[in-house]
Tab-separated table of C-alpha atoms in Angstrom:
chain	number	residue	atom	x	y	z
Z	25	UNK	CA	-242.737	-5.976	40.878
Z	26	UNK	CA	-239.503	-5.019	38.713
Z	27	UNK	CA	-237.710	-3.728	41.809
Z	28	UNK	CA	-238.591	-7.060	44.335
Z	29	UNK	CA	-238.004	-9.368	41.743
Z	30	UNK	CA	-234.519	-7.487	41.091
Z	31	UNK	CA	-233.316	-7.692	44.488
Z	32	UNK	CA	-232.681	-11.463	44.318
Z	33	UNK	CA	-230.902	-11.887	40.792
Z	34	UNK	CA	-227.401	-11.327	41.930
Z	35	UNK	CA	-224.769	-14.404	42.364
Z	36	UNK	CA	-224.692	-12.522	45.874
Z	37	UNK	CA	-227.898	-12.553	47.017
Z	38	UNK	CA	-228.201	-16.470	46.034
Z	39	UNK	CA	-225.008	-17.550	47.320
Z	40	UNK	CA	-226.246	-16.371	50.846
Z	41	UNK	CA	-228.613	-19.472	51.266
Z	42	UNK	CA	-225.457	-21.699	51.259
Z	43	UNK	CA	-223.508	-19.310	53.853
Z	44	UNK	CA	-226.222	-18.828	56.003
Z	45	UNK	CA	-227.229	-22.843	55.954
Z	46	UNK	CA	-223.740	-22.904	57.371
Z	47	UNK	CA	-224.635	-20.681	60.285
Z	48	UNK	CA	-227.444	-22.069	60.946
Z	49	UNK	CA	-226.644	-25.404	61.330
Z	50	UNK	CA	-224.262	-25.909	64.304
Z	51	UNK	CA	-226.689	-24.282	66.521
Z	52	UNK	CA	-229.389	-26.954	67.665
Z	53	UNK	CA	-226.424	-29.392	67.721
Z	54	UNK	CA	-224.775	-27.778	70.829
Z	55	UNK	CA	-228.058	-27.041	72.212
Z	56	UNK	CA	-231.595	-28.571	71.848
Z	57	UNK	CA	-230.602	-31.678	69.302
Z	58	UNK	CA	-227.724	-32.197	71.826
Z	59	UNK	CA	-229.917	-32.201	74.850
Z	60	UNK	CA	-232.276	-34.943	73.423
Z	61	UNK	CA	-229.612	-37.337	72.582
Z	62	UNK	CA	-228.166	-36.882	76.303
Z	63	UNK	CA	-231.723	-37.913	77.039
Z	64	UNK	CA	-232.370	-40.765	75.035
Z	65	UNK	CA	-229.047	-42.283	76.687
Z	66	UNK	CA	-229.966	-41.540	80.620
Z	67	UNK	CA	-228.278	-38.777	80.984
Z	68	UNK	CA	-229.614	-36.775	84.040
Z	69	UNK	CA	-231.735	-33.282	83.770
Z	70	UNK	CA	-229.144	-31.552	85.553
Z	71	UNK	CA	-226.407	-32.632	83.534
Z	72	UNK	CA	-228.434	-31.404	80.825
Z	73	UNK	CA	-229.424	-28.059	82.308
Z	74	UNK	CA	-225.968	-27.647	82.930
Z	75	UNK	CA	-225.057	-27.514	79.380
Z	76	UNK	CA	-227.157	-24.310	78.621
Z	77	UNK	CA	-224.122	-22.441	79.495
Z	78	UNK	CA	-221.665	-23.966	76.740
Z	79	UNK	CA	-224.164	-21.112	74.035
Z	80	UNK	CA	-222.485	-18.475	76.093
Z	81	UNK	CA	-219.904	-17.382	73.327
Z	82	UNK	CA	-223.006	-16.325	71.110
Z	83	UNK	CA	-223.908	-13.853	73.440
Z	84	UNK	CA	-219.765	-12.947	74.160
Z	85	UNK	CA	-218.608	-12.721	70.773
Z	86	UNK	CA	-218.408	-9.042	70.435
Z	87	UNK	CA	-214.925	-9.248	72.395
Z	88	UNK	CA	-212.950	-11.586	69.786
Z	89	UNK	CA	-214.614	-9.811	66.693
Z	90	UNK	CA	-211.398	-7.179	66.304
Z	91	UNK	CA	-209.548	-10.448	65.944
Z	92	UNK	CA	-211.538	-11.374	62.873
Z	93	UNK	CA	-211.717	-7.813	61.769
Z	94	UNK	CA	-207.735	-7.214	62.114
Z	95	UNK	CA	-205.972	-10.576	60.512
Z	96	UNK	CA	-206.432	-12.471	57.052
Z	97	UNK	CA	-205.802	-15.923	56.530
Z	98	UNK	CA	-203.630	-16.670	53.473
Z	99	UNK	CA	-206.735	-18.164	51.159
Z	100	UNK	CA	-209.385	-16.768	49.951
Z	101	UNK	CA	-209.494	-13.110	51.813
Z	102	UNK	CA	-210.013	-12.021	55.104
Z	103	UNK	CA	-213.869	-12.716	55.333
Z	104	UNK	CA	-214.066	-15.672	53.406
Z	105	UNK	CA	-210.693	-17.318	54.650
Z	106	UNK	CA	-212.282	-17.303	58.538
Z	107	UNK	CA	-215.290	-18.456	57.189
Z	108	UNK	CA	-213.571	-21.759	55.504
Z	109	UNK	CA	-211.702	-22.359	58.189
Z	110	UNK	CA	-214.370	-22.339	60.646
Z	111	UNK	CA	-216.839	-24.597	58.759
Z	112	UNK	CA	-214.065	-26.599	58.668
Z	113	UNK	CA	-213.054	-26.743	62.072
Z	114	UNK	CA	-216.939	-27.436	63.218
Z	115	UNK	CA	-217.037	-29.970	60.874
Z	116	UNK	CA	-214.139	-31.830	62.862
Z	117	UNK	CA	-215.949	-30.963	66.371
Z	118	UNK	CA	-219.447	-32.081	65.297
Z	119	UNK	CA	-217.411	-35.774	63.963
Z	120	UNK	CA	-215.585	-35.432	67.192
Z	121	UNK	CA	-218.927	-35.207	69.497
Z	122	UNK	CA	-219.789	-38.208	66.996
Z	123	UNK	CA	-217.765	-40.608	68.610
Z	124	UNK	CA	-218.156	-39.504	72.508
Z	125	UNK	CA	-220.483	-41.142	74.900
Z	126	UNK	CA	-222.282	-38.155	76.462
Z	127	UNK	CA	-223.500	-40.404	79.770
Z	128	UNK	CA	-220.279	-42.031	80.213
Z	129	UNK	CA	-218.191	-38.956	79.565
Z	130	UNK	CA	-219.978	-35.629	80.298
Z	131	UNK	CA	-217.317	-33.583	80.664
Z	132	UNK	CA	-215.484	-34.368	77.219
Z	133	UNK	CA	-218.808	-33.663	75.307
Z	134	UNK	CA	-219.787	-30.170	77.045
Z	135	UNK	CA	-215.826	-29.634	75.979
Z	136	UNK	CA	-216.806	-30.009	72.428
Z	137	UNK	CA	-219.907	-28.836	72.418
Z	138	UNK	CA	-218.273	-25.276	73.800
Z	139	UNK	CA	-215.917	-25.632	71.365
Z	140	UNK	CA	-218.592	-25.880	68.315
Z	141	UNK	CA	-220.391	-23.077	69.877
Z	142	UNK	CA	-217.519	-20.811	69.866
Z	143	UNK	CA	-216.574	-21.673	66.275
Z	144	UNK	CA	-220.201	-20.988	65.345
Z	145	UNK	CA	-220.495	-17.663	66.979
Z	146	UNK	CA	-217.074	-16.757	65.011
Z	147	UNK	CA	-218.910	-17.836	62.228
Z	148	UNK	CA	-221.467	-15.839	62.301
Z	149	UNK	CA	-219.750	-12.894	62.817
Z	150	UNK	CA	-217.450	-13.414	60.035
Z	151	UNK	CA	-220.541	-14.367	58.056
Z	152	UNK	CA	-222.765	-11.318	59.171
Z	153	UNK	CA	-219.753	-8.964	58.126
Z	154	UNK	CA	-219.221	-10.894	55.322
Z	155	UNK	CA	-222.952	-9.661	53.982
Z	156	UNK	CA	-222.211	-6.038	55.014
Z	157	UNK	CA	-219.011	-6.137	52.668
Z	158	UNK	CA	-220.327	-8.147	49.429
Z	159	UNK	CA	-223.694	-6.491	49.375
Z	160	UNK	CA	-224.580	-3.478	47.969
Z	161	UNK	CA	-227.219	-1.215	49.876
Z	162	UNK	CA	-230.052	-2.267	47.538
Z	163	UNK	CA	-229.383	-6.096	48.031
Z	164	UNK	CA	-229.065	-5.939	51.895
Z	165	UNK	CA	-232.453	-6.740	52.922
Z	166	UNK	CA	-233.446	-9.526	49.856
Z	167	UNK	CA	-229.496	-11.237	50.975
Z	168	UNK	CA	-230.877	-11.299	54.932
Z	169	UNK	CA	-233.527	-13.044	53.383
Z	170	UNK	CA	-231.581	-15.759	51.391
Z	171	UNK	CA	-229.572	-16.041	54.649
Z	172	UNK	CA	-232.483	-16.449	56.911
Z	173	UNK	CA	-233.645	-19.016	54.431
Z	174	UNK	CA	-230.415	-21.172	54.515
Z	175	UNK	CA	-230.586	-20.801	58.389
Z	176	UNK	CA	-234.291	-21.545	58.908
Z	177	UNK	CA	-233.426	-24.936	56.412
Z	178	UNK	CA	-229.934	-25.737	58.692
Z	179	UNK	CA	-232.340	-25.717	61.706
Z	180	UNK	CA	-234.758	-27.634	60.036
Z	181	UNK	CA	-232.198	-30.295	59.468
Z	182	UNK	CA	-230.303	-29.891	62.606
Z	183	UNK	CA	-233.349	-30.160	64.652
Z	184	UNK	CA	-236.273	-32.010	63.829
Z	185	UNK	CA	-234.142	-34.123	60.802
Z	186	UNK	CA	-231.647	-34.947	63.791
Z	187	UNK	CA	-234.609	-36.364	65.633
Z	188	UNK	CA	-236.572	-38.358	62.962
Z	189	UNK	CA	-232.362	-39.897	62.109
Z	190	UNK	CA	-232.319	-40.929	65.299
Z	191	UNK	CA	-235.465	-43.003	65.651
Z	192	UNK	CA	-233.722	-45.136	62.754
Z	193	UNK	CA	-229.738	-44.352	63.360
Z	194	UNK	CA	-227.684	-44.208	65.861
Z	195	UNK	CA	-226.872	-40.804	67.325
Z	196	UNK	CA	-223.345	-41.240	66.371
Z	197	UNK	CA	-224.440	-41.773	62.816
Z	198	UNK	CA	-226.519	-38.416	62.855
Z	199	UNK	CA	-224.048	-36.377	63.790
Z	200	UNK	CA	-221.611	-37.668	61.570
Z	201	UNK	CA	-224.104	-36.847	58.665
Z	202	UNK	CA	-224.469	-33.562	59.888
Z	203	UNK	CA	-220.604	-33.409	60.251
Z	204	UNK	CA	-220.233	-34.149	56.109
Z	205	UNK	CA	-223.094	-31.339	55.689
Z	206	UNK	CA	-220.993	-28.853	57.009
Z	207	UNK	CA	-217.779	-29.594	55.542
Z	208	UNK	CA	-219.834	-29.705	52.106
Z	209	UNK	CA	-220.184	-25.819	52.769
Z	210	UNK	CA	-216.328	-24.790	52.548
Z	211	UNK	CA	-217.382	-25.445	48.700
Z	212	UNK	CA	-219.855	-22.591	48.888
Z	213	UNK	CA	-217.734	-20.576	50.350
Z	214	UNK	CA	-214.903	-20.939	48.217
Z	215	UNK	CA	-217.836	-20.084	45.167
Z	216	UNK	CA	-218.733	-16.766	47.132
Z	217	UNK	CA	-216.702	-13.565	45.581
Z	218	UNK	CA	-214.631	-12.134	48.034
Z	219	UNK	CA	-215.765	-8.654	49.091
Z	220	UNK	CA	-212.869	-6.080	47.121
Z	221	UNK	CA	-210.936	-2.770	47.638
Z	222	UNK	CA	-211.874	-2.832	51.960
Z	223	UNK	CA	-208.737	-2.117	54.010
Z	224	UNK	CA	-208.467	-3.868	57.130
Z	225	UNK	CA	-207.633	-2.652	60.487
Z	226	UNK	CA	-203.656	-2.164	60.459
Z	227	UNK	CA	-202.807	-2.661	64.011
Z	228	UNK	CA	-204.251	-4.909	66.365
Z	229	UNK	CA	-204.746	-1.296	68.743
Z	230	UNK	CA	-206.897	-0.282	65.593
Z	231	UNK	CA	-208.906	-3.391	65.472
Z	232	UNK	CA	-209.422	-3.025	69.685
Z	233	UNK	CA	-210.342	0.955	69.839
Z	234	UNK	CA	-211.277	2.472	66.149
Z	235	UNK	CA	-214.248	0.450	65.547
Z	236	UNK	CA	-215.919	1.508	69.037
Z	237	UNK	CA	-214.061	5.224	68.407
Z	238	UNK	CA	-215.570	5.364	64.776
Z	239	UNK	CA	-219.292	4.191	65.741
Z	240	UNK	CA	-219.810	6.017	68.901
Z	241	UNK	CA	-218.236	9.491	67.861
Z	242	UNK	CA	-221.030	9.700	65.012
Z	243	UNK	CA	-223.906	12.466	65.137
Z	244	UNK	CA	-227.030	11.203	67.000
Z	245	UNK	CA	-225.651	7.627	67.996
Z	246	UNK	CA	-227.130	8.058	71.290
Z	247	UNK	CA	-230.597	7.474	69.541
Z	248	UNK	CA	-229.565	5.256	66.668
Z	249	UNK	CA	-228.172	3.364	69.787
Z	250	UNK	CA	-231.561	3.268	71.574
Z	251	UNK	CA	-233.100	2.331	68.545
Z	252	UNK	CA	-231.888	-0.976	68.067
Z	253	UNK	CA	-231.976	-1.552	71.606
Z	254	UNK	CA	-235.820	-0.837	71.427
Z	255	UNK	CA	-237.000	-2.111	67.991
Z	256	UNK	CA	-237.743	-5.227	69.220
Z	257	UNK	CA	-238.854	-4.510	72.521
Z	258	UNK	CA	-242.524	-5.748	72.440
Z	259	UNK	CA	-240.939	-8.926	70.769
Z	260	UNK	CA	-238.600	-9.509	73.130
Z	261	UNK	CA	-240.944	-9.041	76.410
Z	262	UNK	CA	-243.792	-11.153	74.072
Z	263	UNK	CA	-241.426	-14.214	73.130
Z	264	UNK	CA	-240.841	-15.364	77.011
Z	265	UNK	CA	-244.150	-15.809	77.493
Z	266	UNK	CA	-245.735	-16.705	74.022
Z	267	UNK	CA	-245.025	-21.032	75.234
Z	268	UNK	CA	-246.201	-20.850	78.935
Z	269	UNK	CA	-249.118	-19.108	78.027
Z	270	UNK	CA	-250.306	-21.376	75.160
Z	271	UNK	CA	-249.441	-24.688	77.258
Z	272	UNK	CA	-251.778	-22.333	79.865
Z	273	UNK	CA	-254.831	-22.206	77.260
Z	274	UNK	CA	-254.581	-25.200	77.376
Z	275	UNK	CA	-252.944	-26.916	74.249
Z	276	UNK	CA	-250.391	-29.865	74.404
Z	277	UNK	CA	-247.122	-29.283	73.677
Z	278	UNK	CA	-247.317	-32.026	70.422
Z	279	UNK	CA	-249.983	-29.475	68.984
Z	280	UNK	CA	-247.649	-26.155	70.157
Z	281	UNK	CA	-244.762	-27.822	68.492
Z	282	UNK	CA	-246.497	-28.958	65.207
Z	283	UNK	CA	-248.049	-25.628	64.548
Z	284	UNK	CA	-244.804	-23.972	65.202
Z	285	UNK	CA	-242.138	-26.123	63.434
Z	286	UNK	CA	-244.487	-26.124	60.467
Z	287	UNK	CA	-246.416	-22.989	60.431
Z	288	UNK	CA	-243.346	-21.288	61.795
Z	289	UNK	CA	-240.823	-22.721	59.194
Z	290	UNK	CA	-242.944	-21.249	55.918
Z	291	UNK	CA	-244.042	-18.168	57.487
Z	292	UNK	CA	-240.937	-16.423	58.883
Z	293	UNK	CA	-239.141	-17.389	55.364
Z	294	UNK	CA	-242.403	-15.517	53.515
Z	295	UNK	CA	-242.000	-13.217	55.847
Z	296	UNK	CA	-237.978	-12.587	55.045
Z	297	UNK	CA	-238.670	-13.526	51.749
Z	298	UNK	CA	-240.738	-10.723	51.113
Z	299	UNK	CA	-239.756	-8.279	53.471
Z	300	UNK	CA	-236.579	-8.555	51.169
Z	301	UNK	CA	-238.154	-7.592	48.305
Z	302	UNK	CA	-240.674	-4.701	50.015
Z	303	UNK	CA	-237.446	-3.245	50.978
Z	304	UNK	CA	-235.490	-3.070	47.934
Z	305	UNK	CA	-238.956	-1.237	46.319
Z	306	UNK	CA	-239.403	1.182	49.238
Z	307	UNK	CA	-236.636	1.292	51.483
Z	308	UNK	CA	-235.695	0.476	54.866
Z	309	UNK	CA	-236.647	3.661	56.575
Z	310	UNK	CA	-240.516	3.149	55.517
Z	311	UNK	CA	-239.957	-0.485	55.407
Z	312	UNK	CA	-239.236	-0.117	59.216
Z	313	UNK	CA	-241.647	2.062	60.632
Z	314	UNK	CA	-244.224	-0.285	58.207
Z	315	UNK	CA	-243.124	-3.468	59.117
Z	316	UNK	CA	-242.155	-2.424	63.365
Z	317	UNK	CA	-245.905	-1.191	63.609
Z	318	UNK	CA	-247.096	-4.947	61.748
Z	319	UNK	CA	-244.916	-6.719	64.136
Z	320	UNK	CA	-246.624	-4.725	67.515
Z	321	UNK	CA	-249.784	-5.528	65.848
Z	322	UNK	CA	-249.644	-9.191	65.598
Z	323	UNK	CA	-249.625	-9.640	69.355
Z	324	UNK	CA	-253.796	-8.861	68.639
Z	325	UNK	CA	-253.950	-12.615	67.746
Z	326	UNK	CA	-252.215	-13.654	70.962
Z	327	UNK	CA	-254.905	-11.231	72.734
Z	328	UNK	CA	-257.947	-12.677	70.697
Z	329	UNK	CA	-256.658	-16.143	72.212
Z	330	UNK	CA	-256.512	-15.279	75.365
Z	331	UNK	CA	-260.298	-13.604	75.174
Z	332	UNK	CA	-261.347	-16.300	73.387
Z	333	UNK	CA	-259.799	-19.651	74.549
Z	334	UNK	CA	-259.004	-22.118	73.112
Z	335	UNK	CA	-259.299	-22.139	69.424
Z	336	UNK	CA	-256.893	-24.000	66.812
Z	337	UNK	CA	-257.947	-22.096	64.253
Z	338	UNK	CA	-256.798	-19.269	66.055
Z	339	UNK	CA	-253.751	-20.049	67.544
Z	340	UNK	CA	-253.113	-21.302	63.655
Z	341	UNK	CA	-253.030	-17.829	62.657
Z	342	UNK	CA	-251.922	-15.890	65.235
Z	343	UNK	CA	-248.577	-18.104	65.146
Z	344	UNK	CA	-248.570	-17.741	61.134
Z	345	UNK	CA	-249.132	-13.664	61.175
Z	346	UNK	CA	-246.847	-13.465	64.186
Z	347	UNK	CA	-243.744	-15.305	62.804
Z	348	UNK	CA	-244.306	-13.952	59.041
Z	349	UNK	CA	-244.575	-9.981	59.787
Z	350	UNK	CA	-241.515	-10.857	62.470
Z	351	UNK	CA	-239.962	-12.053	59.006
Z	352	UNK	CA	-240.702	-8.974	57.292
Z	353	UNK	CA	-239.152	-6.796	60.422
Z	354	UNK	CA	-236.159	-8.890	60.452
Z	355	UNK	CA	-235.449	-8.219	56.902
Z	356	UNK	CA	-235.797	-4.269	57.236
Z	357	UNK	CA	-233.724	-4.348	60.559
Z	358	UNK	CA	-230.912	-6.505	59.745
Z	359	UNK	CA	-230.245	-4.355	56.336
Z	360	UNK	CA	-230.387	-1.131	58.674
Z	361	UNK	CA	-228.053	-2.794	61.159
Z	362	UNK	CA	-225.647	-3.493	57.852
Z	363	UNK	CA	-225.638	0.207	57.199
Z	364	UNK	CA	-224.768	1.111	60.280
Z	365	UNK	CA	-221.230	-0.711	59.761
Z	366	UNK	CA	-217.914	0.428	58.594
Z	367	UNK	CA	-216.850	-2.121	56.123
Z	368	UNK	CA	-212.722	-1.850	57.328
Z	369	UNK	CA	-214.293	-3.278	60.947
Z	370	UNK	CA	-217.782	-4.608	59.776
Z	371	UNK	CA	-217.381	-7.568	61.916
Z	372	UNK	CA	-216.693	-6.119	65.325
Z	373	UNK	CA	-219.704	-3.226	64.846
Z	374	UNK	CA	-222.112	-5.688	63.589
Z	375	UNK	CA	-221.350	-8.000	66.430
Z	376	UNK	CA	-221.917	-4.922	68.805
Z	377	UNK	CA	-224.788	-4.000	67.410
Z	378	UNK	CA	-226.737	-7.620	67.390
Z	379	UNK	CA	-224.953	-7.967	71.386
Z	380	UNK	CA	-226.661	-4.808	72.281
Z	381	UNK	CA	-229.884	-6.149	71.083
Z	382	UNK	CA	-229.859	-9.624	72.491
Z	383	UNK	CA	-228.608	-8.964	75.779
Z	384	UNK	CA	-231.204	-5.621	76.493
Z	385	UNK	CA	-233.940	-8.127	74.904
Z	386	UNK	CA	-232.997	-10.890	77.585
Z	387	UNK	CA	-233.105	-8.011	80.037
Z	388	UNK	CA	-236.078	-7.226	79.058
Z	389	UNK	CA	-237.935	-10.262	78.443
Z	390	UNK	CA	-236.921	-11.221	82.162
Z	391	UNK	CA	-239.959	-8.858	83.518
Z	392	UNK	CA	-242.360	-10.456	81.419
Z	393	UNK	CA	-243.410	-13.203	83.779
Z	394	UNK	CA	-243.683	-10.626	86.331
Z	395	UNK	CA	-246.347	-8.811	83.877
Z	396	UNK	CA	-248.283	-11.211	82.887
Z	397	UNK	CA	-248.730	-12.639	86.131
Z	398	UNK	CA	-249.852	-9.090	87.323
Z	399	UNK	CA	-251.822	-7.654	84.554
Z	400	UNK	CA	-253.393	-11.233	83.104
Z	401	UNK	CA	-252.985	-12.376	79.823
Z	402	UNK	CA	-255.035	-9.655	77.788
Z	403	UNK	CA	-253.440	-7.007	79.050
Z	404	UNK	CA	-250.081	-8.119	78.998
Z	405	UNK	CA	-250.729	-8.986	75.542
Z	406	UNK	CA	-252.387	-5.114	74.964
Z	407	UNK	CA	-249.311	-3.785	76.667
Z	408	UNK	CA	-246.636	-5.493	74.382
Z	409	UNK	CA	-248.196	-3.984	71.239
Z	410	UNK	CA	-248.080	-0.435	72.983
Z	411	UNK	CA	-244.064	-1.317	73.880
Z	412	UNK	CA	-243.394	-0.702	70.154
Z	413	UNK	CA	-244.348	2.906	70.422
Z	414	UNK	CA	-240.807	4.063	71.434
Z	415	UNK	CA	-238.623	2.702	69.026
Z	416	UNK	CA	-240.862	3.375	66.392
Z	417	UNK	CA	-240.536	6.862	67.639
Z	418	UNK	CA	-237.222	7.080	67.350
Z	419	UNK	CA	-237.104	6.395	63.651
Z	420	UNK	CA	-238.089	9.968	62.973
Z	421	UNK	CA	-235.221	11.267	64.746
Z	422	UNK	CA	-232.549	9.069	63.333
Z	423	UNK	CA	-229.819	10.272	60.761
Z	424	UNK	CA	-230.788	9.420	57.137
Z	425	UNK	CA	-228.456	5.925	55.543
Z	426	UNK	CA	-227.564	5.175	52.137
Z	427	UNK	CA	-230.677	2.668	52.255
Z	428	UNK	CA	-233.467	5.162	52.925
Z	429	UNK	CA	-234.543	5.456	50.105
Z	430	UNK	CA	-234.963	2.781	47.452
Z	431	UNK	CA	-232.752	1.801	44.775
């Protein structure tokens, strides 16, 4: 208990729910907070659908990363200067978007709504090399947990907040609330200590070619390559379909959404929580293979449902086991993926890490439909558990880290 309990003491760790409520919180407002305003006011679906595409620099960020990783701002150091500035820059968009009529003016809100997401997706890769730098290898996994915490609370507030303010304020008002909220975070981040004695990139050439040099002229980074790629893979392939096939059982999207904001909110912060701690007592090789094989198993409940029927009850817990042991995973993986990173270029490998990942898992996840219309829902759901196998094969075969073994 010594060890788990240890892992959260430092002004790190705890500073990391502040930074990461910073990340999380300009997300829903270019995306799903932003689409139900534009519907409250008339604006078509469309219109709407058309906006998707302004999240595009979360999945493109990887290419201005040497940027971030090369050049330091004249305050605070080169990871937390970008991070000020950004906050405060998304601050100014999100006030901006206050004060445009998205029906009468389309084109000037999807402007600024781009603009916040590419801010926010500089953000977080400032932020996620940010954590790579300040923390030490035991504190990795408990400070993705603090961070997942401030996230999970930005969404909370950014999402259904927005939408319970806006029932009694004007959307204007909202996101002029939510614009103080995040300039309120440049105070955080001017408390953070500044990661010491890193040397940055000293050419932009460096910044372009050594970080991609560095990580892919390592021994075995073919497989440790693979295995992020395919860590996730039953999650990935599992997540498309998890919605369709509950609205399929049969239950209403009001009871999907319930269970899921609320069950989902407490259990994948448990889960991070103490995955965080597990890892700092075991370490993130055992807490990997340990908390990959939990995650494969959850899809069971998902199965049992789809023998069964439906069953609240049921659907209950196979959301809560589901999103808590996905907590646990995301702990171990994220502190692996931070050991993985060269601190001079932290931000550029990081982001090419968690791009990797995301765009193979929306590769992936695009054949699910196909699968479970073939196979039927048990199956499908039998299959994604037996997806696992691979990465979790790989782990034996990958080359030892400074966060094996625990602290």
């Amino acid at each position: 208990m010594g060890k788990f309990l240890d892992a959260f003491k430092s002004k790190r760790v705890g500073i990391l729910i502040a930074l990461g409520f910073a990340s999380g919180l300009p997300l829903l407002l270019s995306g799903q907070t932003l689409g139900a305003w534009m519907t409250n006011v008339g604006v078509n679906l469309k219109t709407i659908g058309i906006f998707s595409l302004v999240t595009l620099p979360y999945s493109l960020k990887v290419f201005w990363a040497p940027l971030l990783d090369r050049y330091s701002l004249p305050w605070l150091g080169r990871r937390r200067g970008w991070m000020a500035l950004t906050q405060l820059i998304m601050a100014g968009v999100i006030l901006a978007m206050s004060v445009v009529d998205p029906k009468a003016t389309p084109p000037t809100m999807a402007l600024f709504a781009l603009m916040l997401a590419f801010f926010s997706a500089s953000h977080d890769v400032v932020s996620d090399a940010y954590r790579t730098d300040v923390l030490p290898p035991n504190e990795r996994a408990s400070g993705t947990s603090t961070f997942i915490l401030g996230y999970r609370l930005a969404m909370l507030f950014a999402g259904a907040g927005a939408m319970i303010l806006s029932d009694h304020l004007p959307w204007s008002t909202v996101y002029q609330i939510l614009a103080v909220l995040m300039a309120a975070s440049v105070v955080f981040t001017w408390w953070a200590p500044e990661p010491q004695g890193i040397l940055a990139p000293r050419t932009l050439a460096d910044a372009l070619i050594r970080p991609f040099a560095e990580f892919f002229s390592r021994r075995r980074i073919g497989i440790v390559f693979l295995f992020v790629i395919l860590y996730k893979f039953g999650e990935y392939v599992t997540d498309a379909m998890v919605i369709p096939f509950m609205i399929k059982t049969g239950f209403t999207n009001t009871e999907i959404g319930a269970l899921r904001k609320v069950i989902g909110f407490f259990a994948t912060v448990s889960g991070v929580i103490v995955g965080g701690g597990l890892v700092a007592k075991f370490g993130v090789r055992r807490a990997l293979l340990a908390f990959g094989f939990l995650q494969a198993a959850t899809n069971s409940g998902y199965l049992a449902l789809a023998i069964v029927g439906k069953n609240y009850t049921l659907l209950a817990v196979a959301i809560g086991v589901d999103l808590f042991c996905g907590g646990l995973a995301a702990a171990a993986f994220s502190a692996y993926q931070m050991s993985l990173c060269h601190k001079s270029f932290s931000a550029t490998q990081y982001a090419l890490l968690t791009s990797a990942s995301v765009v193979a898992g929306r590769l992936f996840s695009a054949s699910s439909g196909y699968l479970a219309e073939a196979w039927g829902w048990p199956k499908f759901f039998a299959s994604t558990m037996v997806m696992a196998i691979p990465g979790m094969a790989l782990l034996f075969f990958l080359p030892r880290t400074d966060t094996d073994s625990p602290a």
